[in-house]
Amino acid sequence: MADALLQMRGITKTFPGVKALSDVNLTVKRGEIHAICGENGAGKSTLMKVLSGVYPHGTYTGEIVFDGQECHFSDIRDSEKRGIVIIHQELALSPYLSIAENIFLGNEVVHRGLIDWNKTNAQAAELMRRVGLVENPTTPAMEIGVGKQQLVEIAKALSKEVRLLILDEPTAALNDEDSAHLLNLLRGLREQGITSVIISHKLNEIEAIADSLTIIRDGRTIETLDMKADNVTEDRIISGMVGRDLEHRYPPHESTVGAEVLRIENWTVHSPTQQGRKIIDNANLTLRRGEIVGLAGLMGAGRTELAMSVFGRAYGVDISGRIFKNGKEIRLRNVGDAIRHGLAYATEDRKRYGLNLIEDIQRNVSGASLEKLASGGWVNENKEFEVAERYRKDLNVKAPSVASVTGTLSGGNQQKVVLAKWIYSDPDVLILDEPTRGIDVGAKYEIYTIINALADQGKAILVISSELPELLGICDRIYALSAGRVTGEVPRAEATPERLMQFMTKVKE
Amino acid sequence: MSSVAPATGGITTNTAKVPGGGGPKVANGRFTINLRQSGIYIAFAVIVLGFAIATDGKLLGFQNISNIIIQNSYILVLAIGMILIIIAGHIDLSVGSVVAATGGLAAVLMVNLDIPWPLAILITLVAGGVIGAWQGYWVAYFGIPAFIVTLAGMLLFRAVAMQVLGNQGVGPFPDQIRTLANGFTPGTLGNVALGPLGGADIITLLVGILACAGMVVMQLRTRQARIGYKQSVEPFAMFVVRNVLAIVVIMTIVVQLARFKNLPWVLVLLAVLVIGYTLVANRTVFGRHVYAIGGNLQAASLSGVKVKRVTFWLFVNMGVLAAVAGIILSGRLNVALPGAGQQFELDAIAAAFIGGAAVQGGVGRIVGAITGGLIMAVINNGMSLLGASPDQVMLAKGAVLLLAVALDVWAKRRAGASR
């Protein structure tokens, strides 16, 4: 039995009004890969911020013992000095700097006050070899893919003589090949004696790579499991994470499917940044009244791009193809056209694309349909209040009033505000891009209930999701997208994760 | 529209209780924002009071009040346009030069070409709009940051001003223009004795009383409508206190002006602009779209807001307001100078930021910008009355600007940390 490299004992961290962590314990053994699982908002990231000194000593209670010594980190530099390096989900590379410059950023190889470029590039090349990154060290970071950027981050960590490497959702943005490479790399680092903590939602990866696992729920440690000894399965992890049975994650629903509402034919979209590259290639889709249709695809398959290009050409250039609404061809030249023709698109990233975070609920709900509340250009604020208040109640938005600023709401409630905005625009077709990303289980259930209710009202719904169980749980029919092409269409009865995954990974013959 | 709402009966049962309407509790979010926004008015009151005491009341003397308004009217006009641009997340550095160019154009039209003054004003305003359209095109449709476009505009339109005026001052202006910029409403109905205060102009007093009555009626109607829609409103006592305070402030100024030379025409113009633009900003679809763009550009455009069009018209509007300021300024000086309006852009921008605009856009109010402008005006005027040197005045204004924005950033960081 290896001894403990890191022990966090009784960590409690309070924000005004919220207890983010409550008596959390974490023990990481020397030389292992330790996974941390928990739902979004469970407190994983907060725990890592406590560990790395983002929340300095004194702002939390409890103790951190690293390598037998109690630590009082006051900032990230402090923890990095001890060999604790955290790689965040959003990579922090400087796009215009070279790979080598990025690796040694803040830690430059200096000779008499000047940077020694030969040594920098040579050392970078050596680090890149260790992480299996085949590129020229002088290539700018923006020119390499996300998977390789992730490797640069790890190389950067290695340059700091890392002893405990923390990876926050390292494979979230990677394709399968890059993910596999990354996991192999972590195994290799383990052989070299580097201990890793990996935060991940991808349970299959955890199963494949982790030696032990700590589950966090609602800011508390639920359990720490030894992956081999305890014979941990995905279902086991999920039940620990959610604390409720799998079957009850989706509300039961029978759709009454009606006539065709929207048909997309031969839809082809080109990349706005890379000339000539097809992002969507000859896609055909049909949405019917009262039906919930899923759109599955791996990262980079073009799901969001497909939705946005249809939604008034909000993405892409050189778009060709035809759109039919109720059998009649329509042209959607801009977002306004799309809204007028009864389309709605609730974006994937609600903070960046969905909400005005400094405005209140009332003004966000009315955001896409101010014309409906106005006569002669003048907005009737009382009517607006009435509308927002009704949706706040109907969708159970947890906020004291519609005058609450949306930036202060939790993810689930923000998503409800986004939904309210689009429901009020009274669409016939609702495209929901990752409607439950980053929100907790209870709120997810409510969102599913709302989606079902909308379908019952006769709306055609397209749900884009990265989570296959979610699509299988709520959709009547699922399209699979791979590299911009629709590679499969599966009715609910025949859909299995394996079958969908086959379509999603299908490459051009 | 009730058919639009989904029948989510199953999940609405556990709706959180809302604090009862009509009670004194104000919703959290709105209240904190109001506190941050109203801080500026409290600061203004403190500054005015401080200088009034320090100057033995000279600051609030009738002639001085009149002077403050007339001397700063063009900055306040510019601040109205500027805050809208800042709310949308842009900036306009060219307004000082545009003031000179349009003022010069007005002078050439009226003085050199003898064009009747109403037509000349119209042409000048259109020219201001064209200048704004030029800048709006580059910002909105071509996608160059407003900072660069208007920095170029600052040079370009200064050059235009020099060209138009042939590098020399042009004047004098027709009487009507001078009256607009410098003059007062006529006392047709004569004076009335106000006891120890002496004689005061009846029309001015009537306008003041009508303005107050109008304000109270408007507010009462808004309040009644809100109650009708079961929205929470402030307690009636607070409503009364607020209105009484406003009436006292307005009538103090009006009485002082009535004792002096009646209402300055520029004050009438300013009042119309402030009311008009406040309504545009808060109650029109266009105004809402301006806030939406500044708050989250991507979300606005994905909600169907025509971002480019709105941005374009904001700059057109700024150009027209700059022309208004140009006419007032040259009318007041009675000569259009190629070097006029230097650093006006900085005063207007400072007014907007002191008045509560957010650096990132999305936040700000017309009344706030006016208050910000008045704070600078009062500091200017008060310190001059106290015999301070220009460098001291500049020091004070710079400190106030930095302090105001620092407070805003600090408040935001605290709000962010509490989540």
Coordinates of C-alpha atoms in Angstrom, one line a residue, chain A residues 20-443:
Chain A
A20 CA -19.7 25.2 -1.5
L21 CA -17.7 22.6 0.3
S22 CA -18.6 21.0 3.6
D23 CA -16.1 18.8 5.5
V24 CA -14.6 17.4 2.3
N25 CA -11.8 14.8 2.6
L26 CA -9.5 13.7 -0.2
T27 CA -6.6 11.3 0.0
V28 CA -4.4 10.8 -3.0
K29 CA -1.8 8.1 -2.9
R30 CA 1.7 8.4 -4.3
G31 CA 1.9 7.4 -7.9
E32 CA -1.7 6.8 -8.6
I33 CA -4.3 8.3 -10.9
H34 CA -7.1 9.5 -8.8
A35 CA -10.4 10.4 -10.3
I36 CA -12.9 12.9 -8.9
C37 CA -16.4 12.5 -9.9
G38 CA -19.5 14.6 -9.2
E39 CA -22.1 16.5 -11.0
N40 CA -21.6 20.0 -12.2
G41 CA -21.8 22.2 -9.2
A42 CA -20.9 19.4 -6.8
G43 CA -17.8 21.3 -5.7
K44 CA -15.0 19.6 -7.6
S45 CA -13.6 22.7 -9.1
T46 CA -13.9 24.6 -5.9
L47 CA -12.0 21.8 -4.2
M48 CA -9.2 22.1 -6.8
K49 CA -9.1 25.9 -6.4
V50 CA -8.6 25.4 -2.7
L51 CA -5.8 23.0 -3.3
S52 CA -4.0 25.1 -5.9
G53 CA -4.2 28.3 -3.8
V54 CA -6.7 30.2 -6.0
Y55 CA -8.7 30.4 -2.8
P56 CA -5.8 31.2 -0.4
H57 CA -5.2 29.8 3.0
G58 CA -7.5 31.4 5.5
T59 CA -10.5 31.7 3.1
Y60 CA -11.4 28.1 3.9
T61 CA -11.2 25.9 6.9
G62 CA -9.5 22.5 7.1
E63 CA -6.0 21.4 6.3
I64 CA -4.0 20.4 3.3
V65 CA -1.0 18.1 3.8
F66 CA 1.2 17.6 0.8
D67 CA 4.1 15.1 1.0
G68 CA 3.9 15.0 4.8
Q69 CA 3.9 18.8 5.3
E70 CA 1.0 21.0 6.0
C71 CA 0.6 23.7 3.3
H72 CA -0.7 27.2 3.5
F73 CA -0.8 28.3 -0.2
S74 CA -1.5 32.0 -0.8
D75 CA -1.6 31.8 -4.5
I76 CA -1.1 29.5 -7.5
R77 CA 2.6 30.2 -7.7
D78 CA 2.9 28.9 -4.1
S79 CA 1.3 25.6 -4.9
E80 CA 3.3 25.3 -8.2
K81 CA 6.5 25.7 -6.3
R82 CA 5.6 22.6 -4.4
G83 CA 4.9 20.8 -7.6
I84 CA 1.1 21.0 -7.7
V85 CA 0.0 22.0 -11.2
I86 CA -3.6 22.4 -12.4
I87 CA -4.6 22.3 -16.0
H88 CA -8.0 23.9 -16.5
Q89 CA -10.7 22.9 -18.8
E90 CA -10.4 26.1 -20.7
L91 CA -6.8 26.0 -21.9
A92 CA -4.7 29.0 -21.1
L93 CA -2.3 29.1 -24.0
S94 CA -1.4 32.4 -25.7
P95 CA -2.4 31.8 -29.3
Y96 CA 0.3 33.9 -31.0
L97 CA 3.2 32.6 -29.0
S98 CA 5.0 29.5 -30.1
I99 CA 4.7 26.1 -28.4
A100 CA 8.1 26.5 -26.8
E101 CA 7.3 30.0 -25.6
N102 CA 4.0 28.8 -24.1
I103 CA 5.7 25.9 -22.3
F104 CA 8.1 28.3 -20.6
L105 CA 5.8 31.2 -20.2
G106 CA 6.4 32.7 -16.8
N107 CA 9.3 30.3 -16.3
E108 CA 11.6 31.4 -19.1
V109 CA 15.0 29.9 -19.8
V110 CA 17.2 32.9 -19.1
H111 CA 20.9 33.6 -19.5
R112 CA 22.2 36.8 -18.1
G113 CA 18.7 38.4 -18.3
L114 CA 18.1 37.4 -21.9
I115 CA 16.1 34.5 -23.1
D116 CA 18.2 31.7 -24.4
W117 CA 16.2 30.6 -27.5
N118 CA 18.3 27.7 -28.4
K119 CA 18.0 26.2 -25.0
T120 CA 14.3 27.1 -24.8
N121 CA 13.5 25.3 -28.0
A122 CA 15.7 22.3 -27.3
Q123 CA 14.2 21.8 -23.9
A124 CA 10.7 22.3 -25.3
A125 CA 11.4 19.6 -27.9
E126 CA 12.5 17.2 -25.2
L127 CA 9.3 17.9 -23.2
M128 CA 7.2 17.6 -26.3
R129 CA 8.8 14.2 -27.0
R130 CA 7.8 13.1 -23.5
V131 CA 4.2 14.0 -24.1
G132 CA 4.2 12.6 -27.6
L133 CA 3.6 15.8 -29.4
V134 CA 5.1 15.9 -32.9
E135 CA 5.3 19.5 -33.9
N136 CA 7.9 22.1 -34.4
P137 CA 8.5 24.0 -31.1
T138 CA 8.3 27.3 -32.9
T139 CA 4.8 26.7 -34.3
P140 CA 2.3 29.2 -32.9
A141 CA -0.1 27.6 -30.4
M142 CA -3.2 28.7 -32.4
E143 CA -2.1 26.6 -35.4
I144 CA -2.3 23.3 -33.6
G145 CA -5.6 21.5 -32.6
V146 CA -7.2 21.4 -29.2
G147 CA -5.8 17.9 -28.5
K148 CA -2.3 19.0 -29.2
Q149 CA -2.8 22.2 -27.1
Q150 CA -3.8 20.0 -24.2
L151 CA -0.4 18.2 -24.6
V152 CA 1.4 21.6 -24.6
E153 CA -0.3 22.3 -21.3
I154 CA 1.0 19.0 -19.9
A155 CA 4.5 19.7 -21.3
K156 CA 4.3 23.0 -19.5
A157 CA 3.4 21.3 -16.3
L158 CA 6.3 18.8 -16.8
S159 CA 8.6 21.8 -17.2
K160 CA 7.7 22.9 -13.7
E161 CA 8.8 19.5 -12.3
V162 CA 5.2 18.6 -11.5
R163 CA 4.6 16.1 -8.7
L164 CA 0.8 16.2 -8.6
L165 CA -0.9 16.9 -11.9
I166 CA -4.5 18.0 -11.8
L167 CA -6.5 17.8 -14.9
D168 CA -10.0 19.4 -15.0
E169 CA -12.1 17.7 -17.7
P170 CA -9.1 17.1 -19.9
T171 CA -10.9 15.2 -22.6
A172 CA -14.1 17.3 -22.7
A173 CA -13.1 19.0 -26.0
L174 CA -11.1 16.2 -27.5
N175 CA -12.0 13.6 -30.1
D176 CA -11.7 9.9 -29.3
E177 CA -8.2 9.5 -30.8
D178 CA -6.8 12.5 -28.9
S179 CA -8.5 11.3 -25.7
A180 CA -7.0 7.9 -26.0
H181 CA -3.6 9.4 -26.6
L182 CA -4.0 11.6 -23.5
L183 CA -5.0 8.7 -21.3
N184 CA -2.0 6.7 -22.5
L185 CA 0.2 9.7 -21.7
L186 CA -1.2 9.8 -18.2
R187 CA -0.4 6.1 -17.8
G188 CA 3.1 6.8 -19.0
L189 CA 3.5 9.6 -16.5
R190 CA 2.3 7.3 -13.8
E191 CA 5.2 5.0 -14.6
Q192 CA 7.5 8.0 -14.2
G193 CA 6.1 8.5 -10.7
I194 CA 3.8 11.5 -11.4
T195 CA 0.6 11.4 -9.5
S196 CA -2.5 12.7 -11.3
V197 CA -5.9 13.9 -10.2
I198 CA -8.4 13.8 -13.0
I199 CA -11.8 15.4 -12.9
S200 CA -14.0 13.9 -15.6
H201 CA -17.5 13.3 -16.6
K202 CA -16.6 10.6 -19.0
L203 CA -17.1 7.6 -16.8
N204 CA -15.8 5.1 -19.3
E205 CA -12.5 6.9 -19.2
I206 CA -12.4 6.9 -15.5
E207 CA -13.1 3.2 -15.5
A208 CA -10.3 2.7 -18.0
I209 CA -7.6 4.8 -16.3
A210 CA -8.2 5.6 -12.6
D211 CA -6.8 3.6 -9.7
S212 CA -9.1 5.1 -7.2
L213 CA -12.1 7.4 -7.2
T214 CA -13.6 10.0 -4.9
I215 CA -17.2 10.9 -5.5
I216 CA -18.4 14.4 -4.4
R217 CA -22.0 15.3 -4.2
D218 CA -23.5 18.6 -3.0
G219 CA -20.2 19.8 -1.6
R220 CA -19.6 16.6 0.5
T221 CA -17.4 13.6 0.0
I222 CA -19.7 10.6 -0.6
E223 CA -17.1 7.9 -0.9
T224 CA -13.6 7.0 -2.0
L225 CA -13.4 3.7 -4.0
D226 CA -10.5 1.6 -5.0
M227 CA -11.3 0.9 -8.7
K228 CA -10.0 -2.7 -8.7
A229 CA -10.8 -3.9 -5.2
D230 CA -14.3 -2.4 -5.2
N231 CA -15.0 -3.6 -8.7
V232 CA -16.4 -0.2 -9.7
T233 CA -18.8 0.0 -12.7
E234 CA -20.3 3.0 -14.4
D235 CA -23.7 2.4 -12.9
R236 CA -22.0 2.3 -9.5
I237 CA -20.4 5.7 -10.1
I238 CA -23.6 7.2 -11.4
S239 CA -25.7 6.2 -8.5
G240 CA -23.0 7.6 -6.2
M241 CA -23.0 10.9 -8.1
V242 CA -26.7 11.4 -8.5
G243 CA -27.9 9.6 -5.4
R244 CA -31.0 8.5 -7.2
D245 CA -31.8 5.7 -9.6
L246 CA -31.1 5.9 -13.2
E247 CA -34.6 5.1 -14.3
H248 CA -36.0 8.2 -12.7
R249 CA -33.7 10.6 -14.5
Y250 CA -36.1 11.1 -17.4
P251 CA -39.8 11.9 -17.0
P252 CA -42.0 9.4 -18.9
H253 CA -43.5 10.8 -22.1
E254 CA -45.5 9.6 -25.1
S255 CA -45.3 11.9 -28.1
T256 CA -48.1 12.5 -30.5
V257 CA -46.3 13.0 -33.7
G258 CA -48.1 15.0 -36.4
A259 CA -47.3 16.4 -39.8
E260 CA -43.9 17.5 -41.1
V261 CA -43.0 21.1 -39.9
L262 CA -39.5 21.6 -41.1
R263 CA -37.5 19.9 -43.8
I264 CA -33.8 20.6 -44.4
E265 CA -32.5 19.4 -47.8
N266 CA -29.0 19.1 -49.1
W267 CA -27.7 21.5 -46.5
T268 CA -24.0 22.3 -47.0
V269 CA -22.1 24.9 -45.0
H270 CA -18.5 26.0 -45.4
S271 CA -16.2 27.2 -42.7
P272 CA -15.8 30.9 -42.3
T273 CA -12.2 30.6 -41.3
Q274 CA -10.8 27.8 -43.4
Q275 CA -11.5 28.4 -47.0
G276 CA -13.2 25.6 -48.8
R277 CA -13.6 23.4 -45.8
K278 CA -17.1 21.8 -45.6
I279 CA -18.4 21.9 -42.0
I280 CA -21.8 20.5 -43.0
D281 CA -22.0 18.2 -46.0
N282 CA -25.3 17.6 -47.7
A283 CA -27.4 17.1 -44.6
N284 CA -31.0 16.2 -44.7
L285 CA -33.3 16.4 -41.7
T286 CA -37.0 16.4 -41.1
L287 CA -38.8 17.6 -38.0
R288 CA -42.5 16.8 -37.2
R289 CA -45.1 18.4 -35.1
G290 CA -45.1 17.2 -31.5
E291 CA -41.9 15.2 -32.0
I292 CA -38.7 15.4 -30.0
V293 CA -35.8 14.7 -32.3
G294 CA -32.2 14.3 -31.1
L295 CA -29.0 15.2 -32.9
A296 CA -26.1 13.2 -31.7
G297 CA -22.5 13.8 -32.7
L298 CA -19.0 14.0 -31.2
M299 CA -17.2 17.2 -30.6
G300 CA -16.5 18.7 -34.0
A301 CA -19.1 16.8 -35.8
G302 CA -20.9 20.1 -36.7
R303 CA -24.0 19.9 -34.6
T304 CA -24.0 23.5 -33.4
E305 CA -22.8 24.7 -36.8
L306 CA -25.7 22.9 -38.4
A307 CA -28.2 24.4 -36.1
M308 CA -26.8 27.9 -36.3
S309 CA -26.5 27.9 -40.1
V310 CA -30.2 26.9 -40.3
F311 CA -31.1 29.6 -37.8
G312 CA -30.8 32.5 -40.2
R313 CA -27.2 31.8 -41.3
A314 CA -25.8 32.7 -37.9
Y315 CA -22.8 30.6 -38.8
G316 CA -20.9 29.7 -41.9
V317 CA -20.3 31.0 -45.4
D318 CA -21.2 29.8 -48.8
I319 CA -24.3 28.0 -47.5
S320 CA -26.4 25.9 -50.0
G321 CA -29.5 23.8 -49.6
R322 CA -33.2 24.3 -49.1
I323 CA -35.4 24.7 -46.1
F324 CA -39.2 23.9 -46.2
K325 CA -41.6 25.0 -43.5
N326 CA -44.9 23.2 -43.6
G327 CA -44.1 22.1 -47.2
K328 CA -43.3 25.6 -48.5
E329 CA -39.8 26.7 -49.2
I330 CA -38.5 29.5 -47.0
R331 CA -35.4 31.7 -47.1
L332 CA -33.8 32.6 -43.8
R333 CA -31.3 35.3 -44.5
N334 CA -30.8 36.4 -41.0
V335 CA -31.8 35.6 -37.4
G336 CA -34.8 38.0 -37.7
D337 CA -36.1 36.0 -40.6
A338 CA -35.7 32.7 -38.8
I339 CA -37.6 34.0 -35.7
R340 CA -40.4 35.4 -38.0
H341 CA -40.7 32.0 -39.6
G342 CA -41.2 30.4 -36.2
L343 CA -37.8 29.1 -35.5
A344 CA -36.1 29.3 -32.1
Y345 CA -32.5 28.4 -31.2
A346 CA -31.5 28.2 -27.6
T347 CA -27.7 28.3 -27.7
E348 CA -25.2 25.8 -26.3
D349 CA -23.3 28.4 -24.2
R350 CA -26.0 30.4 -22.4
K351 CA -23.6 32.7 -20.7
R352 CA -21.8 33.7 -23.9
Y353 CA -24.6 33.5 -26.4
G354 CA -27.8 33.1 -24.6
L355 CA -28.3 35.7 -21.9
N356 CA -27.6 39.3 -21.1
L357 CA -26.1 38.5 -17.7
I358 CA -26.2 42.1 -16.5
E359 CA -29.9 42.4 -17.2
D360 CA -32.9 41.1 -15.2
I361 CA -35.1 38.2 -16.0
Q362 CA -37.8 40.4 -17.4
R363 CA -35.7 42.0 -20.1
N364 CA -34.1 38.6 -21.0
V365 CA -37.4 36.9 -21.5
S366 CA -38.6 39.6 -23.8
G367 CA -35.3 39.8 -25.7
A368 CA -36.3 37.9 -28.8
S369 CA -39.8 39.2 -29.1
L370 CA -39.8 42.8 -28.1
E371 CA -42.0 43.6 -31.1
K372 CA -44.8 41.6 -29.6
L373 CA -44.8 43.8 -26.6
A374 CA -44.5 47.1 -28.5
S375 CA -46.7 49.3 -30.5
G376 CA -45.2 51.9 -32.7
G377 CA -41.8 51.1 -31.3
W378 CA -42.8 51.7 -27.7
V379 CA -42.4 48.8 -25.3
N380 CA -45.2 48.2 -22.8
E381 CA -43.2 47.4 -19.7
N382 CA -46.2 46.3 -17.7
K383 CA -47.2 43.7 -20.2
E384 CA -43.6 42.7 -20.4
F385 CA -43.5 42.2 -16.6
E386 CA -46.7 40.2 -16.8
V387 CA -45.2 37.9 -19.4
A388 CA -42.0 37.4 -17.6
E389 CA -43.8 36.8 -14.3
R390 CA -45.9 34.2 -15.9
Y391 CA -42.9 32.3 -17.3
R392 CA -41.1 32.6 -14.0
K393 CA -44.0 30.8 -12.4
D394 CA -44.7 28.3 -15.2
L395 CA -41.1 27.3 -15.6
N396 CA -40.4 27.5 -11.8
V397 CA -37.4 29.8 -12.1
K398 CA -36.0 30.1 -8.6
A399 CA -35.6 33.8 -8.2
P400 CA -37.2 36.3 -5.9
S401 CA -38.7 38.3 -8.8
V402 CA -38.3 39.0 -12.5
A403 CA -36.2 41.9 -11.5
S404 CA -33.4 39.5 -10.5
V405 CA -30.3 39.9 -12.6
T406 CA -29.8 36.7 -14.6
G407 CA -26.0 36.7 -13.9
T408 CA -26.9 35.8 -10.2
L409 CA -29.0 32.8 -11.1
S410 CA -27.8 29.2 -11.0
G411 CA -27.2 27.4 -14.3
G412 CA -30.5 25.6 -14.3
N413 CA -32.5 28.8 -13.7
Q414 CA -30.5 30.6 -16.3
Q415 CA -31.4 27.9 -18.8
K416 CA -35.1 28.3 -17.8
V417 CA -34.9 32.0 -18.6
V418 CA -33.4 31.1 -22.0
L419 CA -36.2 28.7 -22.6
A420 CA -38.8 31.3 -21.5
K421 CA -37.3 33.7 -24.0
W422 CA -37.7 31.3 -26.9
I423 CA -41.1 29.9 -25.8
Y424 CA -42.4 33.4 -25.6
S425 CA -41.3 34.0 -29.2
D426 CA -44.0 31.3 -30.0
P427 CA -41.9 29.2 -32.3
D428 CA -43.1 26.1 -34.3
V429 CA -39.6 24.7 -34.2
L430 CA -37.4 24.8 -31.2
I431 CA -33.7 23.9 -31.5
L432 CA -32.2 23.3 -28.1
D433 CA -28.4 23.0 -28.1
E434 CA -27.1 21.2 -25.0
P435 CA -30.2 22.3 -23.0
T436 CA -28.9 20.6 -19.8
R437 CA -25.2 21.3 -19.9
G438 CA -23.8 22.4 -16.6
I439 CA -27.0 22.2 -14.6
D440 CA -27.8 19.9 -11.7
V441 CA -29.9 16.7 -11.9
G442 CA -33.0 18.1 -10.3
A443 CA -33.1 21.1 -12.7

